[in-house]
Amino acid sequence: MTNSPFPYTFDRRDTCASVVSRFGALGPGSSTGVAVSVAGRVMLMRPQGKLAFARLVDASGSIQLFASQADTGNFEELSKLSLGDWVGVDGEVITTKKGELSVKVDTWVLLAQARRGFGDKWKGISDPDLRYRQRYVDLWANPSSRESLLMRAATISFIRNWLEKRGFIEIDTPVLHPIAGGATARPFVTTHNTLDMDLYLRIAPELYLKRLVVGGFDRVYEIARVFRNEGMSPRHNPEFTMLELYQAYSDYNDAMVLIKELLMDLAKELTGDLVLTYQGNLIDLGSTWEKRSLSELVSEAIGLEVSVSTDREVLVEQCKARDIQVKDDWGQGKLILELYEKTCEATLWGPIFVTDFPREVSPLARAHRSQPGLTERFELIIAGRELVNAFSELCDPDDQRSRFESQAAIKASGDDEAMEVDEDYLRALEYGLPPTMGLGMGIDRLVMLLADVSTIKEVIAFPTLRPEVY
């Protein structure tokens, strides 16, 4: 038998928002005769002698509670409630003489007690570490936090519906990989005791999704949690969410069309406009989306025309002049990419498609059909950050093996982010991968734009933090 003072259930038949929607137009001093049952946290309490006014907040909104000593059961106890206490309330919908829509409390019950008081400081939490560490408090203290997470949920729901209407099928792929592949990143490593083998938390679902294309799913996607054992910043969290999709019989030009249509439809649906305001600046998704090659942008930025055929020493000098620490095994492609990231990327407001990345830094992208040394790959840049990475997929198993082996050599030289040779994926390619385009988009970064927040922690419910000292 339990001695719990709190009930196990409460028959909540109404939300704050539904009451406001039905009766929001009532004039001052009205009585409806309509009984409702609401529940939530008490976020304001104002006892005034034989009367008490409280603000009840639930997930949908808020409404005033009006209690009187004459009509409300356990009135004295109600007027002593602490901020944050959960209550269930039955009563009539009325408006006060001042016109405030209220529930006139008939009976009520304490559902849970806030043993840690919110106190007078319950006007918002400004300490970021406290906000992210105690999100369960932050969500009540800072309504903007709730709005960011609701925007995230709406974004993911819209993307799923949009893709499914266009024939894409969502299929879950493994989170534990025997080989870390699909991107260049340092993985998290774990051990499977029964099989006595190391496994890696996935850094991307790419290679498994392309196996599905080989298997006959010509439009497939996954909204996947991925894990990268690397630094943290306002744009990076070790655990994040990305959309990856693959469409057979298509190339990276088709990927540009698809992502533009998706983002325009998404913005229109969730914000009502194609012009977003981000950190005080405008992003016009309805304007012309610029398309520039990586080499062209770097050449403009450094004042010298460069490409993958430029003498390596010239590129090394340009990197060193900008305090880029050059490694001996970097070729021209890697050097140009480093120059781009140092001089260009953060300055591009966009939307802009940065195209034609070097083969050296694109181990899974198909060779450019007309420009040797390059690949048919683009990144979509908005607000100075990469939002989408996409390419015409490499279908040739011999070329893919050569790229894997080059990556494996780089890994053997000490680069923890380089790929290994994935023999099973190569076997899949030998069964035939049709012409295919693929893209990956960071969901967290996308929501940052839509919610107009400057750090990724705002759009992740429980971001990764240093251990708390108790």
Coordinates of C-alpha atoms in Angstrom, one line a residue:
M1 CA 0.0 0.0 0.0
T2 CA 1.2 3.5 -0.8
N3 CA 1.0 6.5 1.4
S4 CA 1.4 9.0 -1.5
P5 CA -0.6 12.2 -0.8
F6 CA -1.0 12.8 -4.5
P7 CA -3.5 11.2 -6.8
Y8 CA -2.5 8.7 -9.5
T9 CA -4.6 10.4 -12.2
F10 CA -6.6 13.5 -12.9
D11 CA -9.5 13.7 -15.4
R12 CA -8.4 16.7 -17.3
R13 CA -11.0 17.4 -20.0
D14 CA -9.9 20.8 -21.1
T15 CA -6.6 22.7 -21.9
C16 CA -6.0 26.3 -21.2
A17 CA -5.9 27.0 -24.9
S18 CA -9.2 25.3 -25.6
V19 CA -10.9 27.4 -22.9
V20 CA -9.4 30.6 -24.3
S21 CA -10.5 29.6 -27.8
R22 CA -14.1 28.9 -26.8
F23 CA -14.7 31.8 -24.5
G24 CA -12.0 34.4 -25.3
A25 CA -14.7 36.9 -26.6
L26 CA -16.7 37.1 -23.3
G27 CA -17.4 40.5 -22.0
P28 CA -16.5 41.7 -18.5
G29 CA -18.5 40.2 -15.6
S30 CA -19.9 37.2 -17.5
S31 CA -20.9 33.8 -16.2
T32 CA -21.2 31.0 -18.7
G33 CA -22.6 28.1 -16.6
V34 CA -20.0 25.9 -18.4
A35 CA -17.9 23.7 -16.2
V36 CA -14.3 22.8 -17.3
S37 CA -11.6 20.7 -15.9
V38 CA -8.0 22.0 -16.3
A39 CA -4.6 21.1 -14.9
G40 CA -1.1 22.6 -14.9
R41 CA 1.5 24.5 -12.9
V42 CA 0.6 27.5 -10.7
M43 CA 2.9 30.2 -12.0
L44 CA 1.5 33.2 -10.1
M45 CA -0.4 33.4 -6.9
R46 CA -2.0 36.6 -5.5
P47 CA -4.1 36.0 -2.3
Q48 CA -6.3 39.0 -1.5
G49 CA -8.1 38.4 1.7
K50 CA -11.2 36.2 1.0
L51 CA -10.2 36.0 -2.7
A52 CA -7.2 34.5 -4.5
F53 CA -6.0 34.9 -8.1
A54 CA -3.6 32.5 -9.7
R55 CA -2.1 31.9 -13.2
L56 CA -2.4 28.3 -14.3
V57 CA 0.0 27.3 -17.1
D58 CA -0.1 24.1 -19.2
A59 CA 1.6 23.0 -22.4
S60 CA -1.0 24.9 -24.5
G61 CA -1.0 28.2 -22.7
S62 CA -2.4 29.8 -19.6
I63 CA -5.5 31.0 -17.9
Q64 CA -6.4 32.8 -14.7
L65 CA -7.9 30.9 -11.7
F66 CA -10.3 32.8 -9.6
A67 CA -11.0 31.4 -6.1
S68 CA -13.2 32.7 -3.2
Q69 CA -13.4 31.6 0.4
A70 CA -17.1 31.3 0.0
D71 CA -17.2 29.0 -3.0
T72 CA -13.8 27.2 -3.2
G73 CA -13.1 24.0 -1.3
N74 CA -9.8 24.1 0.8
F75 CA -9.5 27.8 0.0
E76 CA -6.8 28.4 2.6
E77 CA -4.6 25.7 1.3
L78 CA -5.0 26.9 -2.3
S79 CA -4.0 30.4 -1.4
K80 CA -0.8 29.0 0.1
L81 CA 0.3 27.1 -3.0
S82 CA 3.9 27.6 -4.0
L83 CA 5.0 28.7 -7.5
G84 CA 5.4 25.6 -9.6
D85 CA 3.0 23.4 -7.8
W86 CA 0.9 21.2 -10.1
V87 CA -2.9 21.3 -9.6
G88 CA -6.0 20.0 -11.2
V89 CA -9.0 22.3 -11.1
D90 CA -12.8 22.0 -11.8
G91 CA -14.9 25.1 -12.1
E92 CA -17.0 27.4 -14.1
V93 CA -15.7 29.6 -16.9
I94 CA -16.3 33.3 -16.1
T95 CA -14.8 36.7 -16.7
T96 CA -14.0 39.1 -13.8
K97 CA -15.3 42.6 -13.6
K98 CA -12.1 43.7 -15.3
G99 CA -12.7 41.3 -18.2
E100 CA -10.1 38.6 -17.3
L101 CA -11.1 35.2 -18.6
S102 CA -11.0 32.9 -15.6
V103 CA -11.9 29.5 -14.2
K104 CA -13.9 30.0 -11.0
V105 CA -12.5 27.3 -8.8
D106 CA -15.0 25.0 -7.3
T107 CA -12.8 22.0 -6.4
W108 CA -9.1 21.5 -6.9
V109 CA -6.4 18.9 -6.0
L110 CA -2.7 19.1 -5.6
L111 CA -1.1 16.8 -8.2
A112 CA 2.6 17.4 -7.5
Q113 CA 4.6 19.7 -5.2
A114 CA 7.5 21.9 -6.4
R115 CA 9.9 21.1 -3.6
R116 CA 12.5 23.4 -5.2
G117 CA 10.9 26.9 -5.1
F118 CA 10.9 29.1 -8.2
G119 CA 10.6 32.2 -6.0
D120 CA 10.7 35.8 -7.2
K121 CA 13.3 35.0 -9.7
W122 CA 10.8 33.2 -11.8
K123 CA 11.0 35.8 -14.6
G124 CA 13.5 33.9 -16.7
I125 CA 16.9 32.3 -16.3
S126 CA 19.8 34.1 -17.9
D127 CA 22.6 31.7 -16.9
P128 CA 23.1 29.6 -20.0
D129 CA 24.7 26.7 -18.2
L130 CA 21.8 26.5 -15.7
R131 CA 19.3 26.7 -18.6
Y132 CA 20.8 23.9 -20.6
R133 CA 21.6 21.7 -17.6
Q134 CA 18.1 22.1 -16.0
R135 CA 16.0 22.3 -19.1
Y136 CA 13.0 21.1 -17.1
V137 CA 13.2 24.5 -15.3
D138 CA 14.2 26.5 -18.4
L139 CA 11.1 25.4 -20.3
W140 CA 8.9 27.1 -17.8
A141 CA 11.1 30.1 -17.1
N142 CA 11.9 31.0 -20.7
P143 CA 9.0 30.6 -23.1
S144 CA 11.4 31.0 -26.0
S145 CA 13.0 27.7 -25.2
R146 CA 9.7 25.9 -25.5
E147 CA 9.1 27.7 -28.8
S148 CA 12.5 26.6 -30.2
L149 CA 11.7 23.0 -29.4
L150 CA 8.2 23.3 -30.9
M151 CA 9.8 24.7 -34.0
R152 CA 12.1 21.7 -34.2
A153 CA 9.2 19.3 -33.9
A154 CA 7.2 21.1 -36.5
T155 CA 10.2 21.2 -38.8
I156 CA 10.8 17.4 -38.6
S157 CA 7.2 16.7 -39.1
F158 CA 6.9 18.9 -42.2
I159 CA 10.0 17.4 -43.8
R160 CA 8.7 13.8 -43.3
N161 CA 5.4 14.7 -44.8
W162 CA 7.0 16.6 -47.7
L163 CA 9.3 13.8 -48.6
E164 CA 6.6 11.1 -48.3
K165 CA 4.3 13.0 -50.7
R166 CA 7.2 12.8 -53.2
G167 CA 7.6 9.1 -52.9
F168 CA 10.5 8.9 -50.4
I169 CA 10.5 6.0 -48.0
E170 CA 12.0 6.4 -44.5
I171 CA 14.1 3.4 -43.3
D172 CA 16.1 3.1 -40.1
T173 CA 19.7 2.1 -40.5
P174 CA 22.1 0.9 -37.9
V175 CA 23.5 3.2 -35.2
L176 CA 26.3 0.8 -34.3
H177 CA 28.7 0.4 -37.3
P178 CA 31.5 -2.1 -37.6
I179 CA 33.4 0.5 -39.7
A180 CA 33.1 4.2 -39.2
G181 CA 32.2 5.5 -42.7
G182 CA 30.0 7.9 -44.7
A183 CA 31.8 11.0 -43.6
T184 CA 35.2 12.2 -42.5
A185 CA 35.0 12.6 -38.7
R186 CA 36.4 11.0 -35.5
P187 CA 33.9 8.4 -34.2
F188 CA 32.9 7.3 -30.7
V189 CA 34.1 3.8 -30.0
T190 CA 32.3 1.1 -27.9
T191 CA 32.7 -2.6 -27.4
H192 CA 30.2 -5.4 -28.0
N193 CA 31.0 -8.0 -25.3
T194 CA 29.3 -11.0 -26.8
L195 CA 30.9 -10.6 -30.2
D196 CA 34.1 -9.3 -28.6
M197 CA 34.4 -6.5 -31.2
D198 CA 34.7 -2.8 -31.4
L199 CA 31.7 -0.9 -32.9
Y200 CA 31.4 2.8 -33.7
L201 CA 28.4 5.1 -33.1
R202 CA 27.5 6.2 -36.6
I203 CA 29.0 9.4 -38.0
A204 CA 26.6 9.2 -41.0
P205 CA 23.9 6.8 -42.3
E206 CA 25.1 7.3 -45.9
L207 CA 26.7 4.0 -46.8
Y208 CA 23.7 2.0 -45.5
L209 CA 21.2 4.2 -47.3
K210 CA 23.1 3.7 -50.5
R211 CA 23.0 0.0 -50.0
L212 CA 19.2 0.3 -49.9
V213 CA 19.3 2.1 -53.3
V214 CA 21.3 -0.9 -54.6
G215 CA 18.6 -3.0 -53.1
G216 CA 15.9 -1.2 -55.1
F217 CA 14.7 1.7 -52.9
D218 CA 15.1 4.5 -55.4
R219 CA 13.9 7.2 -53.1
V220 CA 15.0 6.6 -49.5
Y221 CA 15.7 8.8 -46.5
E222 CA 16.4 8.8 -42.8
I223 CA 16.2 11.5 -40.1
A224 CA 19.1 10.2 -38.1
R225 CA 20.9 10.8 -34.9
V226 CA 24.6 10.9 -35.6
F227 CA 27.6 11.1 -33.3
R228 CA 31.0 12.8 -33.9
N229 CA 33.8 12.8 -31.4
E230 CA 35.0 16.3 -32.0
G231 CA 35.0 19.8 -30.7
M232 CA 31.9 21.8 -29.5
S233 CA 30.9 25.2 -30.6
P234 CA 27.8 27.3 -31.2
R235 CA 27.3 25.2 -34.4
H236 CA 28.5 21.8 -33.1
N237 CA 27.3 19.2 -30.6
P238 CA 28.7 15.7 -30.4
E239 CA 25.3 14.2 -30.9
F240 CA 23.1 15.8 -33.5
T241 CA 20.3 15.1 -36.1
M242 CA 20.6 15.1 -39.8
L243 CA 18.4 14.4 -42.8
E244 CA 20.0 12.1 -45.4
L245 CA 18.2 11.2 -48.6
Y246 CA 19.0 9.5 -51.8
Q247 CA 17.3 9.6 -55.2
A248 CA 18.1 7.3 -58.0
Y249 CA 18.4 8.5 -61.6
S250 CA 19.4 12.0 -60.5
D251 CA 22.5 14.1 -60.0
Y252 CA 23.7 17.0 -57.9
N253 CA 21.8 19.5 -60.1
D254 CA 18.5 17.7 -59.1
A255 CA 19.6 17.9 -55.5
M256 CA 19.8 21.7 -55.8
V257 CA 16.3 21.8 -57.1
L258 CA 14.9 19.5 -54.4
I259 CA 16.5 21.3 -51.4
K260 CA 15.5 24.7 -52.7
E261 CA 11.9 23.6 -53.0
L262 CA 11.9 21.9 -49.6
L263 CA 13.4 24.9 -47.8
M264 CA 11.1 27.4 -49.5
D265 CA 8.0 25.3 -48.7
L266 CA 9.2 24.8 -45.1
A267 CA 9.8 28.4 -44.4
K268 CA 6.4 29.4 -45.9
E269 CA 4.6 26.9 -43.9
L270 CA 6.3 27.5 -40.5
T271 CA 6.9 31.2 -40.6
G272 CA 4.5 32.4 -43.2
D273 CA 7.2 34.1 -45.3
L274 CA 10.2 33.4 -47.5
V275 CA 12.2 36.1 -45.9
L276 CA 13.7 35.0 -42.6
T277 CA 15.3 37.3 -40.0
Y278 CA 18.4 35.8 -38.5
Q279 CA 20.4 37.6 -35.9
G280 CA 19.2 41.0 -37.2
N281 CA 19.9 40.2 -40.9
L282 CA 17.6 39.0 -43.7
I283 CA 17.7 35.7 -45.5
D284 CA 15.6 35.9 -48.6
L285 CA 14.7 32.3 -49.7
G286 CA 12.6 33.7 -52.5
S287 CA 15.5 35.5 -54.2
T288 CA 17.9 34.0 -56.7
W289 CA 20.0 31.3 -55.1
E290 CA 23.6 32.0 -56.2
K291 CA 25.8 29.3 -57.5
R292 CA 29.6 29.7 -57.3
S293 CA 32.5 27.2 -57.6
L294 CA 34.8 26.7 -54.6
S295 CA 37.9 27.6 -56.6
E296 CA 36.2 30.8 -57.9
L297 CA 35.3 32.0 -54.4
V298 CA 38.8 31.2 -53.0
S299 CA 40.4 33.0 -56.0
E300 CA 38.4 36.1 -55.3
A301 CA 39.1 36.0 -51.5
I302 CA 42.9 35.7 -51.8
G303 CA 43.3 37.9 -54.9
L304 CA 45.0 35.1 -56.9
E305 CA 43.5 32.7 -59.4
V306 CA 43.9 29.2 -58.0
S307 CA 42.6 25.7 -58.8
V308 CA 43.5 22.1 -58.1
S309 CA 46.1 22.4 -60.8
T310 CA 47.9 25.3 -59.2
D311 CA 51.4 24.5 -58.0
R312 CA 51.3 23.1 -54.5
E313 CA 53.9 25.5 -53.1
V314 CA 51.9 28.5 -54.2
L315 CA 48.9 27.2 -52.2
V316 CA 51.1 26.3 -49.2
E317 CA 52.4 29.9 -49.2
Q318 CA 48.8 31.2 -49.3
C319 CA 47.8 29.0 -46.4
K320 CA 50.8 29.9 -44.3
A321 CA 50.2 33.6 -44.9
R322 CA 46.8 33.0 -43.2
D323 CA 48.1 31.0 -40.3
I324 CA 46.8 27.7 -41.6
Q325 CA 49.0 24.8 -40.3
V326 CA 49.8 22.8 -43.4
K327 CA 50.4 19.0 -43.2
D328 CA 52.8 17.3 -45.5
D329 CA 50.3 14.9 -47.0
W330 CA 47.8 17.6 -48.0
G331 CA 47.4 18.0 -51.8
Q332 CA 46.1 20.9 -53.7
G333 CA 42.5 20.0 -53.1
K334 CA 42.9 19.9 -49.4
L335 CA 44.8 23.2 -49.4
I336 CA 42.1 24.9 -51.4
L337 CA 39.5 23.7 -49.0
E338 CA 41.4 25.0 -46.1
L339 CA 41.7 28.4 -47.8
Y340 CA 38.0 28.4 -48.4
E341 CA 37.1 27.6 -44.8
K342 CA 39.5 30.2 -43.6
T343 CA 38.6 33.1 -45.9
C344 CA 35.2 32.5 -47.5
E345 CA 32.7 30.3 -45.7
A346 CA 31.8 32.6 -42.8
T347 CA 31.4 35.6 -45.1
L348 CA 28.8 33.9 -47.3
W349 CA 25.3 34.9 -46.2
G350 CA 23.4 33.1 -49.0
P351 CA 21.6 31.2 -49.9
I352 CA 24.4 30.1 -52.1
F353 CA 25.4 26.8 -53.6
V354 CA 29.2 26.4 -53.4
T355 CA 30.0 23.8 -56.0
D356 CA 32.6 21.5 -57.5
F357 CA 34.8 20.4 -54.6
P358 CA 38.2 18.8 -55.1
R359 CA 38.3 15.0 -55.5
E360 CA 40.8 14.8 -52.7
V361 CA 38.3 16.0 -50.0
S362 CA 35.3 14.2 -51.5
P363 CA 35.9 10.5 -51.2
L364 CA 32.2 9.5 -51.9
A365 CA 31.4 12.0 -54.6
R366 CA 31.3 11.2 -58.3
A367 CA 34.1 12.7 -60.5
H368 CA 33.0 15.9 -62.3
R369 CA 32.0 15.1 -65.8
S370 CA 33.9 17.9 -67.4
Q371 CA 36.5 19.2 -64.9
P372 CA 39.4 16.9 -64.0
G373 CA 40.3 16.8 -60.3
L374 CA 36.9 18.0 -59.1
T375 CA 33.7 16.2 -58.1
E376 CA 30.0 17.0 -58.6
R377 CA 29.5 18.1 -55.0
F378 CA 28.0 21.2 -53.5
E379 CA 27.5 22.7 -50.1
L380 CA 24.5 25.0 -49.4
I381 CA 25.7 27.9 -47.3
I382 CA 23.2 30.1 -45.4
A383 CA 24.2 32.7 -42.8
G384 CA 27.9 31.8 -43.1
R385 CA 27.5 28.1 -42.3
E386 CA 27.1 24.8 -44.1
L387 CA 23.5 23.6 -44.1
V388 CA 23.6 21.0 -46.8
N389 CA 26.3 18.8 -48.3
A390 CA 25.2 16.9 -51.5
F391 CA 26.7 15.3 -54.5
S392 CA 26.3 13.0 -57.5
E393 CA 27.1 9.7 -55.8
L394 CA 30.2 7.7 -56.7
C395 CA 28.9 4.6 -58.4
D396 CA 32.1 3.0 -59.8
P397 CA 33.4 0.4 -57.3
D398 CA 37.0 0.6 -58.7
D399 CA 37.1 4.3 -58.2
Q400 CA 35.5 4.0 -54.8
R401 CA 38.1 1.4 -53.7
S402 CA 40.9 3.7 -54.8
R403 CA 39.4 6.6 -52.8
F404 CA 38.9 4.3 -49.7
E405 CA 42.5 3.2 -50.0
S406 CA 43.7 6.8 -50.2
Q407 CA 41.7 7.6 -47.1
A408 CA 43.0 4.5 -45.3
A409 CA 46.6 5.7 -46.0
I410 CA 45.7 9.1 -44.5
K411 CA 44.2 7.4 -41.5
A412 CA 47.4 5.3 -41.1
S413 CA 49.4 8.4 -41.0
G414 CA 47.5 9.6 -37.9
D415 CA 44.3 11.3 -39.2
D416 CA 41.6 9.9 -36.9
E417 CA 38.9 11.4 -39.1
A418 CA 39.8 9.6 -42.4
M419 CA 37.8 6.6 -43.6
E420 CA 38.7 3.0 -43.9
V421 CA 38.1 0.5 -46.7
D422 CA 34.6 -0.8 -46.4
E423 CA 34.6 -4.1 -48.3
D424 CA 30.9 -4.9 -47.9
Y425 CA 30.0 -1.5 -49.3
L426 CA 32.4 -2.1 -52.2
R427 CA 30.7 -5.4 -52.8
A428 CA 27.3 -3.7 -52.9
L429 CA 28.6 -1.3 -55.5
E430 CA 29.7 -4.3 -57.6
Y431 CA 26.1 -5.3 -57.8
G432 CA 25.4 -1.9 -59.4
L433 CA 24.4 1.5 -58.0
P434 CA 22.4 3.5 -60.6
P435 CA 23.1 7.2 -61.1
T436 CA 22.1 8.7 -57.8
M437 CA 22.1 12.0 -56.0
G438 CA 22.4 12.2 -52.2
L439 CA 22.3 15.0 -49.7
G440 CA 22.7 15.5 -46.0
M441 CA 21.2 18.4 -44.1
G442 CA 21.8 19.4 -40.5
I443 CA 18.3 19.6 -38.8
D444 CA 19.7 21.4 -35.8
R445 CA 21.3 24.2 -37.9
L446 CA 18.1 24.5 -39.9
V447 CA 16.0 25.0 -36.8
M448 CA 18.5 27.6 -35.6
L449 CA 17.7 29.6 -38.7
L450 CA 13.9 29.2 -38.3
A451 CA 14.0 30.0 -34.6
D452 CA 16.5 32.8 -34.9
V453 CA 18.9 31.5 -32.3
S454 CA 22.7 31.8 -32.3
T455 CA 23.7 28.5 -30.6
I456 CA 22.9 24.9 -31.4
K457 CA 22.2 24.3 -27.7
E458 CA 19.0 26.3 -28.0
V459 CA 17.4 23.8 -30.4
I460 CA 18.6 20.6 -28.7
A461 CA 16.5 19.6 -25.6
F462 CA 19.4 18.2 -23.7
P463 CA 22.8 19.3 -25.2
T464 CA 26.1 17.7 -24.2
L465 CA 27.7 19.5 -21.3
R466 CA 30.7 19.1 -19.0
P467 CA 29.9 16.9 -15.9
E468 CA 28.3 18.9 -13.2
V469 CA 30.1 19.1 -9.8
Y470 CA 27.7 18.4 -7.0

